[in-house]
Short mmCIF file of C-alpha atoms in Angstrom, two decimals:
data_model
loop_
_atom_site.label_atom_id
_atom_site.label_comp_id
_atom_site.label_asym_id
_atom_site.label_seq_id
_atom_site.Cartn_x
_atom_site.Cartn_y
_atom_site.Cartn_z
CA MET A 1 141.83 -76.06 -44.03
CA ALA A 2 140.24 -75.70 -40.58
CA ALA A 3 139.22 -79.35 -40.33
CA THR A 4 142.54 -80.57 -41.73
CA LEU A 5 144.58 -78.79 -39.03
CA LEU A 6 142.82 -80.81 -36.34
CA THR A 7 143.78 -84.14 -37.96
CA ILE A 8 147.54 -83.53 -38.05
CA PRO A 9 149.60 -85.39 -35.41
CA ALA A 10 151.14 -83.40 -32.56
CA ASP A 11 154.70 -84.26 -33.60
CA ALA A 12 154.22 -82.83 -37.11
CA CYS A 13 155.00 -79.37 -38.45
CA VAL A 14 152.73 -77.71 -41.02
CA LEU A 15 153.72 -74.84 -43.31
CA VAL A 16 150.82 -72.82 -44.72
CA ASP A 17 152.24 -70.75 -47.55
CA SER A 18 150.20 -68.64 -47.91
CA LEU A 19 147.08 -67.33 -46.19
CA GLY A 20 146.48 -65.05 -49.18
CA THR A 21 146.06 -68.02 -51.50
CA TRP A 22 143.53 -69.57 -49.11
CA LEU A 23 141.68 -66.26 -48.88
CA THR A 24 141.68 -65.83 -52.67
CA ASN A 25 139.62 -69.01 -52.94
CA LEU A 26 137.06 -67.57 -50.48
CA VAL A 27 137.10 -63.84 -51.26
CA ASP A 28 133.83 -63.88 -53.20
CA LEU A 29 131.87 -65.35 -50.27
CA PRO A 30 129.25 -63.10 -48.66
CA GLU A 31 130.59 -61.38 -45.52
CA ALA A 32 128.62 -63.54 -43.07
CA GLU A 33 129.82 -66.78 -44.67
CA TRP A 34 133.41 -65.49 -44.81
CA ARG A 35 133.34 -64.58 -41.10
CA GLN A 36 132.07 -68.08 -40.28
CA ARG A 37 134.92 -69.67 -42.27
CA GLN A 38 137.43 -67.31 -40.69
CA THR A 39 136.18 -68.14 -37.18
CA GLN A 40 136.36 -71.88 -37.90
CA PHE A 41 139.93 -71.50 -39.13
CA LEU A 42 141.03 -69.45 -36.10
CA GLN A 43 139.41 -71.91 -33.69
CA SER A 44 141.12 -74.84 -35.40
CA LEU A 45 144.41 -72.98 -35.32
CA ALA A 46 144.07 -72.41 -31.58
CA GLN A 47 143.17 -76.08 -31.00
CA ALA A 48 145.80 -77.62 -33.30
CA THR A 49 148.36 -79.73 -31.45
CA CYS A 50 150.92 -79.69 -34.26
CA GLN A 51 153.40 -76.91 -34.92
CA VAL A 52 151.96 -74.50 -37.50
CA ILE A 53 153.98 -71.95 -39.45
CA LEU A 54 151.90 -69.46 -41.40
CA VAL A 55 152.96 -67.08 -44.16
CA ALA A 56 150.72 -64.07 -44.70
CA GLU A 57 150.97 -61.33 -47.29
CA GLU A 58 151.06 -57.72 -46.07
CA THR A 59 148.40 -55.91 -48.08
CA GLY A 60 148.16 -52.72 -46.05
CA TRP A 61 151.39 -51.18 -47.35
CA GLY A 62 150.42 -51.12 -51.00
CA VAL A 63 148.11 -49.19 -53.25
CA VAL A 64 144.41 -49.44 -52.41
CA PRO A 65 142.81 -51.44 -55.24
CA ALA A 66 140.40 -49.53 -57.47
CA TYR A 67 137.95 -52.42 -57.71
CA PRO A 68 135.63 -53.67 -54.93
CA LEU A 69 136.84 -57.29 -54.88
CA GLY A 70 140.44 -56.13 -54.44
CA ARG A 71 139.47 -53.90 -51.52
CA THR A 72 137.52 -56.79 -49.98
CA PHE A 73 140.62 -58.98 -50.27
CA CYS A 74 142.84 -56.35 -48.62
CA ASP A 75 140.37 -55.74 -45.79
CA ARG A 76 139.85 -59.43 -45.08
CA MET A 77 143.56 -60.20 -45.32
CA GLY A 78 144.39 -57.43 -42.87
CA ARG A 79 141.83 -58.61 -40.32
CA LEU A 80 142.85 -62.26 -40.72
CA THR A 81 146.53 -61.45 -40.29
CA ARG A 82 145.88 -59.43 -37.13
CA GLN A 83 143.78 -62.23 -35.63
CA VAL A 84 146.34 -64.91 -36.50
CA GLY A 85 149.04 -62.69 -35.00
CA GLN A 86 147.15 -62.63 -31.71
CA LEU A 87 147.30 -66.44 -31.56
CA ALA A 88 150.89 -66.85 -32.74
CA ASP A 89 154.01 -66.84 -30.61
CA PRO A 90 156.34 -65.64 -31.94
CA VAL A 91 155.35 -63.42 -34.88
CA TYR A 92 157.95 -62.34 -37.42
CA LEU A 93 157.87 -59.63 -40.06
CA VAL A 94 160.03 -60.31 -43.10
CA VAL A 95 160.79 -57.29 -45.27
CA ALA A 96 163.12 -57.55 -48.26
CA GLY A 97 164.85 -60.55 -46.70
CA PRO A 98 165.64 -59.56 -43.09
CA CYS A 99 163.46 -61.15 -40.41
CA HIS A 100 162.24 -59.04 -37.49
CA ARG A 101 160.45 -60.39 -34.43
CA SER A 102 157.35 -58.24 -34.05
CA ALA A 103 157.67 -58.09 -30.26
CA HIS A 104 160.90 -56.14 -30.78
CA LEU A 105 159.57 -53.64 -33.31
CA GLY A 106 159.64 -50.21 -31.75
CA ALA A 107 161.77 -51.40 -28.82
CA ASN A 108 164.89 -49.48 -27.83
CA ARG A 109 167.11 -52.54 -27.89
CA PRO A 110 168.10 -54.67 -30.86
CA PRO A 111 166.74 -58.23 -30.78
CA ARG A 112 169.10 -61.02 -29.81
CA VAL A 113 170.20 -63.27 -32.65
CA ALA A 114 168.77 -66.25 -30.76
CA ASP A 115 165.33 -64.60 -30.71
CA ASN A 116 165.31 -64.30 -34.49
CA LEU A 117 166.33 -67.92 -35.00
CA LYS A 118 163.59 -69.55 -32.94
CA LEU A 119 161.00 -71.50 -34.86
CA SER A 120 157.32 -70.84 -34.33
CA LYS A 121 155.87 -72.60 -31.28
CA HIS A 122 152.69 -74.60 -31.16
CA LEU A 123 149.60 -72.48 -31.71
CA THR A 124 147.38 -73.61 -28.92
CA ALA A 125 144.85 -71.98 -26.69
CA ALA A 126 147.05 -72.84 -23.70
CA ARG A 127 149.98 -70.84 -25.08
CA THR A 128 147.69 -67.94 -25.91
CA SER A 129 146.33 -67.81 -22.38
CA GLN A 130 149.84 -68.10 -20.91
CA ALA A 131 151.02 -65.14 -22.97
CA GLN A 132 148.02 -63.07 -21.90
CA GLN A 133 148.70 -63.80 -18.22
CA ARG A 134 152.28 -62.47 -18.42
#
């Protein structure tokens, strides 16, 4: 998926539904190889010129799997989701239907309707650095 993101035209929009499915295909890789694939994906995501919308499963709120491969999946999914969230602007959490902008979680004011209706912006290194400078 990393290489594909870099070939998509800037005026396109890509929906990746879901990161968990992508991870499932790679979950049995040794840790070092997984980290390399993860890094390649994150770098491509930061460099992509197209609009990218990602859907990620929340694995940290459920039961801890009894088997090692399930725990590996949950651990990797959690790390991947956090790292993608650092690149994305905005990030939304959808729980049982309602959509919440993560920047507003824990805030004392309710989010504006307009904030919840915005589509994801381009995931580029430039946007990431702009957000960090604010």
